[in-house]
Tab-separated table of C-alpha atoms in Angstrom:
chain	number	residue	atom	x	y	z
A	1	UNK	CA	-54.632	-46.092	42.149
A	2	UNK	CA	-53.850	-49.729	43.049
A	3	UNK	CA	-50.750	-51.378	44.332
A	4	UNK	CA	-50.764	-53.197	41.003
A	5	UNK	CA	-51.068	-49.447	39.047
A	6	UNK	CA	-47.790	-48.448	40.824
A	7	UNK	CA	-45.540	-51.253	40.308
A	8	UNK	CA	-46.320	-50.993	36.523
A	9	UNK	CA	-45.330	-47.028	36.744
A	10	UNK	CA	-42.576	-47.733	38.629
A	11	UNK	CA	-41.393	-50.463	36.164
A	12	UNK	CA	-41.686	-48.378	33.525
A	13	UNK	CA	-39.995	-45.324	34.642
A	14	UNK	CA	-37.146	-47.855	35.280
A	15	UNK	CA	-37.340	-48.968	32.019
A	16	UNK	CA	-37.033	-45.471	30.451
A	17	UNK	CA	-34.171	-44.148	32.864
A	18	UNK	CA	-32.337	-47.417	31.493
A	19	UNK	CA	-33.106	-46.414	27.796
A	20	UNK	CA	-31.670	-42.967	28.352
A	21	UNK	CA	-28.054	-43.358	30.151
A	22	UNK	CA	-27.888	-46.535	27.674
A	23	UNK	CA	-27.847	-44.148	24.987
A	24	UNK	CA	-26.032	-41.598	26.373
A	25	UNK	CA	-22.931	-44.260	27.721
A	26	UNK	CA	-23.172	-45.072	23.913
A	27	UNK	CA	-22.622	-41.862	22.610
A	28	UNK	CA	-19.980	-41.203	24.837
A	29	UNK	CA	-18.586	-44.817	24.201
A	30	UNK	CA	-18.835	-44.541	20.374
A	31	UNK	CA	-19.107	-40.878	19.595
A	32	UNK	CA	-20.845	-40.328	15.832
A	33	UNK	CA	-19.119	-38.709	13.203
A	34	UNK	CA	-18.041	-35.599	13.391
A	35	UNK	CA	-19.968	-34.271	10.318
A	36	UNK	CA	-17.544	-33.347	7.182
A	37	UNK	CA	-16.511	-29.962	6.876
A	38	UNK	CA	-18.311	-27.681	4.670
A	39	UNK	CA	-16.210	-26.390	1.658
A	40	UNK	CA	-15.616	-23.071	1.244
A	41	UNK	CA	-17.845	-21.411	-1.440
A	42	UNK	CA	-16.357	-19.224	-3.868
A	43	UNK	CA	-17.728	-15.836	-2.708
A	44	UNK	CA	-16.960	-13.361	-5.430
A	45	UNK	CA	-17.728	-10.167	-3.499
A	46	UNK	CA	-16.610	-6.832	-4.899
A	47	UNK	CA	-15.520	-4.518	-2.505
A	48	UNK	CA	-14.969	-0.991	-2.707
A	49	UNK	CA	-13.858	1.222	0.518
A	50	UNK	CA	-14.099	4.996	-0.299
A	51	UNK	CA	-12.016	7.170	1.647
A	52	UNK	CA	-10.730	10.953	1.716
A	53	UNK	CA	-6.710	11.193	1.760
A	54	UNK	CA	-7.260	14.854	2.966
A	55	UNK	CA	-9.040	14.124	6.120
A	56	UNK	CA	-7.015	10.154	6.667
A	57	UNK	CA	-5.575	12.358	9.642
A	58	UNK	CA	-9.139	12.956	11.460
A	59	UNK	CA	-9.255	9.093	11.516
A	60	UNK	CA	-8.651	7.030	14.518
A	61	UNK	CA	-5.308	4.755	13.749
A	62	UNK	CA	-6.659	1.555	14.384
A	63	UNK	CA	-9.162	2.471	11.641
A	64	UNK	CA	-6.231	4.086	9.539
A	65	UNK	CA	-4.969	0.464	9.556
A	66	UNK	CA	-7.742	-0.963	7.040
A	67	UNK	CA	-6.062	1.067	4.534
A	68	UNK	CA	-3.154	-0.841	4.063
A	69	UNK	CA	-3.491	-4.405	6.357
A	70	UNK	CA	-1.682	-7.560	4.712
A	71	UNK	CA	-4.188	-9.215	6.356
A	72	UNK	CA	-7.472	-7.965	5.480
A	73	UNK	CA	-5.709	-7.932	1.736
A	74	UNK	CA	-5.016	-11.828	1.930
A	75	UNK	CA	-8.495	-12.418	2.463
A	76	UNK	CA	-10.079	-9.741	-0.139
A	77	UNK	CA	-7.557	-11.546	-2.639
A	78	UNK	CA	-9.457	-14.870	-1.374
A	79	UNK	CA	-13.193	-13.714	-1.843
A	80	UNK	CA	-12.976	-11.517	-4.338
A	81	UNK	CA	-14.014	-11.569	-8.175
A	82	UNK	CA	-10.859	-11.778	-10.302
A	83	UNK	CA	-11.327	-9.919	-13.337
A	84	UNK	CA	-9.218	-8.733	-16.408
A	85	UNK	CA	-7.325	-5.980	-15.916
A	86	UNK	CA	-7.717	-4.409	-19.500
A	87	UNK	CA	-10.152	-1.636	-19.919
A	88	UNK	CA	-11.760	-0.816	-23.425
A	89	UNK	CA	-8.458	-0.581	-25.492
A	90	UNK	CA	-6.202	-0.293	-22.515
A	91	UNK	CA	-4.597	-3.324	-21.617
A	92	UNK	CA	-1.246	-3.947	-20.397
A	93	UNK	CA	1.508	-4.190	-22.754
A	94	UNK	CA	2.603	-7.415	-21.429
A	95	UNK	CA	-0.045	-10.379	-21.028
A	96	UNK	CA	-3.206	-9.029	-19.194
A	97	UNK	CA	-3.438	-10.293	-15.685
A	98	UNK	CA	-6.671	-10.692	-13.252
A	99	UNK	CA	-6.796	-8.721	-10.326
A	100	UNK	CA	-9.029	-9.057	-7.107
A	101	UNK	CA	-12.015	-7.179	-7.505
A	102	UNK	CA	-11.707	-4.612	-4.265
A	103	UNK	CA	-10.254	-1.535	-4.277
A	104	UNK	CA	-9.122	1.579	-1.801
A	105	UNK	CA	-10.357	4.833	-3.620
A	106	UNK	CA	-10.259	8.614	-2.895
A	107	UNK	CA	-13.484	10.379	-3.161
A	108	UNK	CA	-12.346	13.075	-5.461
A	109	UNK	CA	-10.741	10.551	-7.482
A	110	UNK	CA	-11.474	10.389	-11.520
A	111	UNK	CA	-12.603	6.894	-11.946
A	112	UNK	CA	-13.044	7.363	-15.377
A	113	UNK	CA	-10.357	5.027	-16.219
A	114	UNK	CA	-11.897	2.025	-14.408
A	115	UNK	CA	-14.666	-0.456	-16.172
A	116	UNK	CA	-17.647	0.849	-16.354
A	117	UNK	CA	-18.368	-2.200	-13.284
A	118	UNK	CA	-16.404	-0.112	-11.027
A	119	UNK	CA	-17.841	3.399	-12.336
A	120	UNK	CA	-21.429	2.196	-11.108
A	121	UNK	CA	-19.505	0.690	-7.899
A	122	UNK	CA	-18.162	4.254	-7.183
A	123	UNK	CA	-21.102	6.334	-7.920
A	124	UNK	CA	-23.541	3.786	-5.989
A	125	UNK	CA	-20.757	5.289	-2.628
A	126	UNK	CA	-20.864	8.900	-4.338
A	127	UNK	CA	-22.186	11.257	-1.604
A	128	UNK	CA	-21.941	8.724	1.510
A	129	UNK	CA	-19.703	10.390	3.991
A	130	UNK	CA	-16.510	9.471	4.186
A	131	UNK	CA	-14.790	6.220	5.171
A	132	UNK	CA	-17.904	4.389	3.774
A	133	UNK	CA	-17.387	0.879	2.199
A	134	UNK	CA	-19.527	-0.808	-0.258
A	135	UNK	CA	-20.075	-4.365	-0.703
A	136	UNK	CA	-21.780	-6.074	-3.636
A	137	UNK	CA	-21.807	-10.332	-4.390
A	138	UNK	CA	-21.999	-12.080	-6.980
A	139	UNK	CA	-25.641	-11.923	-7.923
A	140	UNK	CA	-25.237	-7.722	-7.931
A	141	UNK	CA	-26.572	-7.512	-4.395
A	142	UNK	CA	-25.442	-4.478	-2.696
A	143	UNK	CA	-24.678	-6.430	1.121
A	144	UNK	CA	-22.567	-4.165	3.276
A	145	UNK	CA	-23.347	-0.274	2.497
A	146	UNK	CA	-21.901	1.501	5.572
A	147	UNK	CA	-19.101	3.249	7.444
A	148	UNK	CA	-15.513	1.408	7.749
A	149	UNK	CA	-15.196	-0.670	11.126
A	150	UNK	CA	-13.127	0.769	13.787
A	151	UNK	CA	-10.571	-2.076	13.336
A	152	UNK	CA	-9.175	-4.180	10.984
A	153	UNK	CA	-10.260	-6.884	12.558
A	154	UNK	CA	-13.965	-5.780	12.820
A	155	UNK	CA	-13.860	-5.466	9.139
A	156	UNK	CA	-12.821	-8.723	8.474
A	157	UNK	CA	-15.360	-10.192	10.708
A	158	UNK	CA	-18.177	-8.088	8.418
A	159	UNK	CA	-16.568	-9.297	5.189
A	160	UNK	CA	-16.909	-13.102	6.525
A	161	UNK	CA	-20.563	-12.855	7.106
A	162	UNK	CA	-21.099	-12.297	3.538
A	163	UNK	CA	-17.657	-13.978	2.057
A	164	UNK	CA	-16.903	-16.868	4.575
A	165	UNK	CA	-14.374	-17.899	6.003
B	1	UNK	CA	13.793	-9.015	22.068
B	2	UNK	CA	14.021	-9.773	18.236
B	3	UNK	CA	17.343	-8.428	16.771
B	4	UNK	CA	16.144	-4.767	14.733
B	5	UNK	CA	15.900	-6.109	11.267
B	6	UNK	CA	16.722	-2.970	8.800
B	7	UNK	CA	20.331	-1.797	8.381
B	8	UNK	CA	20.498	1.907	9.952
B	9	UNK	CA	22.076	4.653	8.793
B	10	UNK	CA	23.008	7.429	11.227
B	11	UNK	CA	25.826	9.713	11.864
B	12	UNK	CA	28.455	7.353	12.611
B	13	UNK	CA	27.838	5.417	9.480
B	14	UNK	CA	26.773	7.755	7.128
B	15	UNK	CA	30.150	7.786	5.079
B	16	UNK	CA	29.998	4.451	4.204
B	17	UNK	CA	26.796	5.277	2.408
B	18	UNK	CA	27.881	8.055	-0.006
B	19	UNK	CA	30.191	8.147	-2.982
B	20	UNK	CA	33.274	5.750	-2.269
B	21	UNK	CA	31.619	4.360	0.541
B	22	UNK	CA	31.119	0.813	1.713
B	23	UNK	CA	27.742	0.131	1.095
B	24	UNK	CA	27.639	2.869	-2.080
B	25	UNK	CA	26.695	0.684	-5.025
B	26	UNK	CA	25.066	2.675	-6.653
B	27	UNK	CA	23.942	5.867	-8.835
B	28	UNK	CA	22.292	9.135	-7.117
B	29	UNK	CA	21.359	12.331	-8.972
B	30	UNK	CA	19.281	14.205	-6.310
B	31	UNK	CA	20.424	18.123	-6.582
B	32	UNK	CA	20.002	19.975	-3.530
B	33	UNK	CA	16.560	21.714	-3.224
B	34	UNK	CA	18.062	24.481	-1.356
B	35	UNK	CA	21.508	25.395	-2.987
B	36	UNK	CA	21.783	28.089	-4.911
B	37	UNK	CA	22.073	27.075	-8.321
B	38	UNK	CA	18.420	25.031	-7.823
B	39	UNK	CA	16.556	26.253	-10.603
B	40	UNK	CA	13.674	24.672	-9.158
B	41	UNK	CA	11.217	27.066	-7.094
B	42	UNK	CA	9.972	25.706	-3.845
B	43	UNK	CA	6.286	25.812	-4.107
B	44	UNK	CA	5.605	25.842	-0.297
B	45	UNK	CA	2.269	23.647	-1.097
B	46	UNK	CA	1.796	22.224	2.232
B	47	UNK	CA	0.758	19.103	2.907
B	48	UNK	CA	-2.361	17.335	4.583
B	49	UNK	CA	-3.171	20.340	7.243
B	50	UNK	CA	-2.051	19.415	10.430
B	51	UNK	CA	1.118	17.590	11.496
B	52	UNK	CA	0.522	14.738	14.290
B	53	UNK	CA	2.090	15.802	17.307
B	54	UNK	CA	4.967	13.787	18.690
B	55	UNK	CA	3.510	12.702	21.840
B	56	UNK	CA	1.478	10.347	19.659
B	57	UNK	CA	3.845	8.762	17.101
B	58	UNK	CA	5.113	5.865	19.290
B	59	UNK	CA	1.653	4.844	20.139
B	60	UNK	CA	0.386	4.762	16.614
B	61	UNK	CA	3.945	3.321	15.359
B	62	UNK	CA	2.866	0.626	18.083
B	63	UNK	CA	-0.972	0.410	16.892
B	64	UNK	CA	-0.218	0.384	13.238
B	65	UNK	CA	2.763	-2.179	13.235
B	66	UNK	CA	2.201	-4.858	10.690
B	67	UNK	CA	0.073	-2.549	8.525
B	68	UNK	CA	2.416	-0.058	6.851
B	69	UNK	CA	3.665	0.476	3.774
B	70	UNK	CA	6.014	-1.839	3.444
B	71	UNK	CA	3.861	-4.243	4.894
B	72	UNK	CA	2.003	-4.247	1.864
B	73	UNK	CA	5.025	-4.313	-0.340
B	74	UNK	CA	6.186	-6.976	1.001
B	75	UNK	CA	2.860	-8.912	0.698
B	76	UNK	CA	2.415	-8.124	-3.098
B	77	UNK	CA	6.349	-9.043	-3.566
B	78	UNK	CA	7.239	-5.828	-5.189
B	79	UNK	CA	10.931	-5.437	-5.741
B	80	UNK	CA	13.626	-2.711	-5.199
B	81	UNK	CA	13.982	-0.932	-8.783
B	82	UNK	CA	17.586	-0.419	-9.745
B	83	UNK	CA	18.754	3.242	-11.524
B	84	UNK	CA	22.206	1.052	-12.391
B	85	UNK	CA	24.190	3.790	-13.213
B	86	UNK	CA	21.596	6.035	-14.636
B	87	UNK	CA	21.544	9.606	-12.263
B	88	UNK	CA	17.972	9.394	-12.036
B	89	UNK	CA	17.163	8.548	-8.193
B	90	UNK	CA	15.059	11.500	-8.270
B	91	UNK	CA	12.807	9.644	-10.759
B	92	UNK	CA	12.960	6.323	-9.460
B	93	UNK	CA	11.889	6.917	-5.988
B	94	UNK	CA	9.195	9.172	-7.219
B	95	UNK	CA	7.855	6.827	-9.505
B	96	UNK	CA	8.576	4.225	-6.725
B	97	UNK	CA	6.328	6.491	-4.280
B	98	UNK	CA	3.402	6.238	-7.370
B	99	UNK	CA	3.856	2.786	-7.767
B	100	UNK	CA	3.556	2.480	-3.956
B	101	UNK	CA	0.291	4.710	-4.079
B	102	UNK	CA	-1.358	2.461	-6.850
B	103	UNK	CA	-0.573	-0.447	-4.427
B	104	UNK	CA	-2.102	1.314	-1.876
B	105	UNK	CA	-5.240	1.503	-4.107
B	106	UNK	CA	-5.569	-1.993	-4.690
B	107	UNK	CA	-4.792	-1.305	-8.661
B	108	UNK	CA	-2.459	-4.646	-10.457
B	109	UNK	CA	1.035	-3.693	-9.778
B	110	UNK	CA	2.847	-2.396	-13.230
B	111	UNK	CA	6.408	-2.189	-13.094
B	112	UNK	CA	6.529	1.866	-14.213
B	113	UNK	CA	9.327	3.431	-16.377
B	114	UNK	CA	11.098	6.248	-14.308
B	115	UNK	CA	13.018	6.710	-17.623
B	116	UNK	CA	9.459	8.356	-18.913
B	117	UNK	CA	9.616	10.552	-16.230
B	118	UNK	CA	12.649	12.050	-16.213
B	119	UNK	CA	13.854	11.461	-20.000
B	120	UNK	CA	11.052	14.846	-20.805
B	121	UNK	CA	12.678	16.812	-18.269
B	122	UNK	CA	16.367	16.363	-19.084
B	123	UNK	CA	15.817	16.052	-22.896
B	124	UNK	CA	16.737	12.420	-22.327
B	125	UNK	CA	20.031	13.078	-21.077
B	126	UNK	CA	21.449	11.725	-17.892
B	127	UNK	CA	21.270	14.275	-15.024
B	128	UNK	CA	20.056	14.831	-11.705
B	129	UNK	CA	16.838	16.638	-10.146
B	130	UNK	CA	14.588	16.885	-7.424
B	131	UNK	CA	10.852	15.640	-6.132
B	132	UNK	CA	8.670	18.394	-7.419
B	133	UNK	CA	10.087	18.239	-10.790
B	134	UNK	CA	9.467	14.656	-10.930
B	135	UNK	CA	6.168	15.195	-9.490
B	136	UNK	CA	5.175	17.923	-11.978
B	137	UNK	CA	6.233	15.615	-14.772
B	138	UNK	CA	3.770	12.816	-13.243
B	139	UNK	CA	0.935	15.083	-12.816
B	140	UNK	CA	1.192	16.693	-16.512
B	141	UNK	CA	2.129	13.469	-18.345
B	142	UNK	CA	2.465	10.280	-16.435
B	143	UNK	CA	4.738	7.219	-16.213
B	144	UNK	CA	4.642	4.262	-18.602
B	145	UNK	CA	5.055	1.048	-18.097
B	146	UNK	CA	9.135	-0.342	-18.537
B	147	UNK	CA	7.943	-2.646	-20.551
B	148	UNK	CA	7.273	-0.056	-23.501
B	149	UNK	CA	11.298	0.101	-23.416
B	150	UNK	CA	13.383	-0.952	-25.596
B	151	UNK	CA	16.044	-1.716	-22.583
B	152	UNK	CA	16.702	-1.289	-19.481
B	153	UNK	CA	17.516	2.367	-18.386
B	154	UNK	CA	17.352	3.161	-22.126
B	155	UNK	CA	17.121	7.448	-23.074
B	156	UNK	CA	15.817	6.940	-26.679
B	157	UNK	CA	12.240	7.044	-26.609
B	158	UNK	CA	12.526	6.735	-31.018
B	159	UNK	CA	13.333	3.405	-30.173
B	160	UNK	CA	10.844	2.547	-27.839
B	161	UNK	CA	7.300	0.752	-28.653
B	162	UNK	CA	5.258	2.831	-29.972
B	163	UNK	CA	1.824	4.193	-27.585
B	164	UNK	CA	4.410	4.928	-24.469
B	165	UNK	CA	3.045	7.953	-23.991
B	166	UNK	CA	-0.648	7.172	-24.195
B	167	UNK	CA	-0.258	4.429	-21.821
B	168	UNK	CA	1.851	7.036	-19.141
B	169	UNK	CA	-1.418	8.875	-19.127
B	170	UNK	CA	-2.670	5.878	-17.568
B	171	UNK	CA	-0.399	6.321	-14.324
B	172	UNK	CA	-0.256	9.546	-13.341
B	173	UNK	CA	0.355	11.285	-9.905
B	174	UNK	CA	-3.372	13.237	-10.011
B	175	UNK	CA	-2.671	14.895	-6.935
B	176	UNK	CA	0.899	15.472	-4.218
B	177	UNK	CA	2.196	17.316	-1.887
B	178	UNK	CA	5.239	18.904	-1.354
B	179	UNK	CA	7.118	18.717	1.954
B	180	UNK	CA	9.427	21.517	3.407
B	181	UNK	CA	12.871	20.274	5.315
B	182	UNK	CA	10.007	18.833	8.191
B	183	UNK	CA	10.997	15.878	9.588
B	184	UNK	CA	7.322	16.081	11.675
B	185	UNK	CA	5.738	16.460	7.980
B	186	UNK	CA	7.671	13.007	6.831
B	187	UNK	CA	6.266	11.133	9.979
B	188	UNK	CA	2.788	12.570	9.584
B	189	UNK	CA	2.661	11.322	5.720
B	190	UNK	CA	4.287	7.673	6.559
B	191	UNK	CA	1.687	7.653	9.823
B	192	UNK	CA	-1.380	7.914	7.262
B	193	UNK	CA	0.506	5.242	4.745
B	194	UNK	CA	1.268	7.910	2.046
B	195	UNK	CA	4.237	7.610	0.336
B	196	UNK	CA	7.148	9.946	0.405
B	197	UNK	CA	9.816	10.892	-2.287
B	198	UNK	CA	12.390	12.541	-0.300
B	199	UNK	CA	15.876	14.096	-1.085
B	200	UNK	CA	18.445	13.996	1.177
B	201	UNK	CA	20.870	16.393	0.680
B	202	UNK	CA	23.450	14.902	2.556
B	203	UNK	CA	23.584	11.866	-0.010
B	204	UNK	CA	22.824	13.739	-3.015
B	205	UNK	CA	20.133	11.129	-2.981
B	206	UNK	CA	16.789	10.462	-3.308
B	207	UNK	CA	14.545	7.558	-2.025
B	208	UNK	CA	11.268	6.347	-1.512
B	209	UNK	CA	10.441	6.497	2.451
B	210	UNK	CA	7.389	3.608	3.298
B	211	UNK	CA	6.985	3.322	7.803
B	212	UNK	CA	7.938	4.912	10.538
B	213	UNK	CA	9.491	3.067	12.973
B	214	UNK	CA	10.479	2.946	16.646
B	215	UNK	CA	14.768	2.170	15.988
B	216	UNK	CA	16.333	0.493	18.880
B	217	UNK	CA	17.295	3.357	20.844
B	218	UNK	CA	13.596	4.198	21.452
B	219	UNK	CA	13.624	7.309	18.537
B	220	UNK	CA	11.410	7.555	15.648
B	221	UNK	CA	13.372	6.856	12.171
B	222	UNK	CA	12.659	6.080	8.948
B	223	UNK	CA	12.257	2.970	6.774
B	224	UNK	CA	13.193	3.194	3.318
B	225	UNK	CA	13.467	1.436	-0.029
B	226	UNK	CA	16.441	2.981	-2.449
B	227	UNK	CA	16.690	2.005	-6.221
B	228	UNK	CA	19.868	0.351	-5.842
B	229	UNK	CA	18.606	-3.388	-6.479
B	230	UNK	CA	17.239	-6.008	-4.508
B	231	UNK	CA	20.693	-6.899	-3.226
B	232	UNK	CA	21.201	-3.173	-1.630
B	233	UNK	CA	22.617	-2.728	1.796
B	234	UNK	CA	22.831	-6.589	1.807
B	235	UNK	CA	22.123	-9.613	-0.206
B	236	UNK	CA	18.681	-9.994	-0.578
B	237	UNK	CA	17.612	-7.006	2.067
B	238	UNK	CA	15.335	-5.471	-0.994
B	239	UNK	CA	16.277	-2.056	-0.715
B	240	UNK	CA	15.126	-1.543	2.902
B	241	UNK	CA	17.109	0.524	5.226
B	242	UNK	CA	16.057	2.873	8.063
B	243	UNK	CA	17.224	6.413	8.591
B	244	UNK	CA	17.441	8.527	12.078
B	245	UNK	CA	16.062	11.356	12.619
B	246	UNK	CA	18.693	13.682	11.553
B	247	UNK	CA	19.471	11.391	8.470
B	248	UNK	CA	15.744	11.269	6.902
B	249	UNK	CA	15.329	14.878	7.035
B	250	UNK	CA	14.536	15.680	3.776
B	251	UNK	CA	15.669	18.498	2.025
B	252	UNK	CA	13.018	18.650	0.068
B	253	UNK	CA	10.323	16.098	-0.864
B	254	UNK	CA	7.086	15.283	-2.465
B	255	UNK	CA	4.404	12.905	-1.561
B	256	UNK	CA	1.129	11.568	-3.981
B	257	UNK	CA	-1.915	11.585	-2.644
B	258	UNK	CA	-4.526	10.528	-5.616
B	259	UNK	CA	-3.364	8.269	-8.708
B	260	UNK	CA	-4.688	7.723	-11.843
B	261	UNK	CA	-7.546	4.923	-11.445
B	262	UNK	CA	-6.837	2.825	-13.965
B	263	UNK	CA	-6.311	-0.791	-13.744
B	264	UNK	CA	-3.947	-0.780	-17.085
């Protein structure tokens, strides 16, 4: 390799170190965009967690929690289906209201009562031990089909893989 | 330190909570379980098998905090019913204790009629009772909603809308318990967020109890929500009051444990 051969490499390399901490004293100069937020999408889930009120005692209390946490309800009243409360020709006297589509249910319970939705909810979790939850979107999908979390907040972090944020 | 927020009712204050007291503004009706002239039988039905030993309540009081009962009452806005003169307590925290239940299950709140409940077992007159027999009228036939009424507090079902009873099939207490004079029993239910109706003998009352809590002077009490209106122990408080110890020791008291699923 000649003198000449090097001075061109040399040049060039200077050239290219130039072109990169140009552009990067831009971008920290003038920073792009942040890129817009992505909307929430409505994600419809129904929920069902199936639990034994015989045996709630056997279960740890930071799991006992999920039972009855404001917090996890906020967000299943967020992402879940709302849906007409009126079954067959049972509807409330007054004007029928929609209610979130989740619900906390005893395994021995009759769920005869409940749309026939729910019914195939409940017997899809028939025979799971219990705490077991069952998750299902909005295309039917059965996504979460397992034991409850240990935590409330374990739970909620499940839910938002498949409901968002 | 954040001031204790409930009002609490111990032996010192007790008297201004009965009849002629400061704070008593309203109706009772609970007949104590244990005197004599209870025609009711104590059915010794114990409740969920073991009770959760003391050593352990502060620490799940602690654990659990934010995530009781009333917790969720408060989240779903659910108001303090009002017996307004009617001597029915031992209906209206019973039926509170269902309502509380169906809540619980994540059914639409109904505002329930403890008039349906406790009109069968008086033949619609205006006496007291107790838990079980409040329970047993659940179990067998329901509540209905108040808005089958004709009125408020109203005893004459001829002039109610028609299907009442149809629709109380619709909320029913499927399953309870019944609770002995056990304070340890009380704690155990409120620890696993069920619901307890409980008499108090003292008061000739009967309530709904929702939490335990951890009162000021480091024992375990009681929070409760009475049927005295939304404006009971003080103006907008909502019903909610704690008890000690020796205060929420029932007399006798029932708990549900399964509803009637149905969303109407």
């Amino acid at each position: 390799m000649t003198t000449k051969h090097l001075w061109v490499l040399v040049c060039l390399s200077t050239v290219i170190c130039l072109v990169i901490v140009g552009a990067m004293v831009k971008a920290m100069i003038f920073p792009s965009p942040a890129p817009p937020p992505i909307p929430p999408t409505p994600s419809n889930l129904r929920v069902l967690f199936l639990y034994d009120p015989l045996t709630l005692i056997d279960m740890p209390p930071a799991q006992q929690a999920i039972l009855t946490s404001p917090e996890l309800r906020s967000y299943l009243d967020k992402h879940c289906l709302l849906e007409s409360s009126c079954v067959a020709s049972s509807c409330p006297l007054d004007e029928a209201t929609k209610t979130p589509s989740y619900r906390f249910v005893p395994k021995s319970a009759d769920v005869s009562h409940l749309t026939p939705v729910w019914q195939q909810t409940c017997q899809a979790a028939a025979g799971k031990p219990v705490p077991w939850m069952l998750v299902v979107n909005e295309s039917g999908q059965t996504v979460i089909d397992q034991s409850w979390p240990a935590t409330v907040s374990e739970t909620l972090k499940l839910l938002k893989m498949f409901g968002g944020e | 330190m954040s001031e204790f927020p409930y009002a609490i009712i111990d032996d010192s204050n007790a008297h201004h909570f009965v009849a002629g007291g400061q704070f008593a503004t309203g109706s009772t009706g609970y007949k104590g379980w244990r005197r004599p002239e209870a025609p009711h039988a104590f059915h010794d039905n114990r409740p969920i098998a073991d009770t959760i030993p003391r050593s352990q309540w502060h620490d799940r009081i602690k654990t659990g905090q934010g995530t009781f009962l009333s917790d969720l009452l408060k989240q779903q806005k659910i108001q303090a019913k009002d017996q307004d003169g009617l001597g029915y307590c031992w209906v209206y925290g019973s039926t509170r204790a269902l309502e509380v239940q169906r809540a619980v299950a994540g059914l639409p709140f109904r505002d329930l009629s403890p008039e349906s409940v406790g009109g069968p077992c008086t033949g619609w007159r205006n006496r007291g009772g107790y838990a079980s027999e409040a329970f047993e009228q659940l179990e067998s036939a329901g509540a209905c909603e108040s808005s089958f009424m004709d009125a408020p507090h109203s005893l004459h079902p001829n002039r109610w809308k028609a299907g009442w009873q149809e629709n109380a099939k619709l909320h029913e207490a499927v399953q309870w318990v019944e609770i002995g004079a056990s304070f340890d029993e009380v704690i155990t239910c409120l620890l696993l967020r069920i619901p307890v109706a409980a008499g108090l003998d003292w008061w000739g009352h009967l309530v709904c109890f929702l939490d335990p809590v951890i009162l000021p002077d480091g024992s375990v009490g009681v929070l409760f929500q009475n049927s005295w209106g939304v404006d009971w122990p003080t103006q907008g408080a909502n019903g909610f009051a704690t008890l000690t110890e020796q205060k929420a020791t029932p007399d006798g008291a029932a708990a549900p444990l399964i509803v009637t699923m149905s969303d109407a």
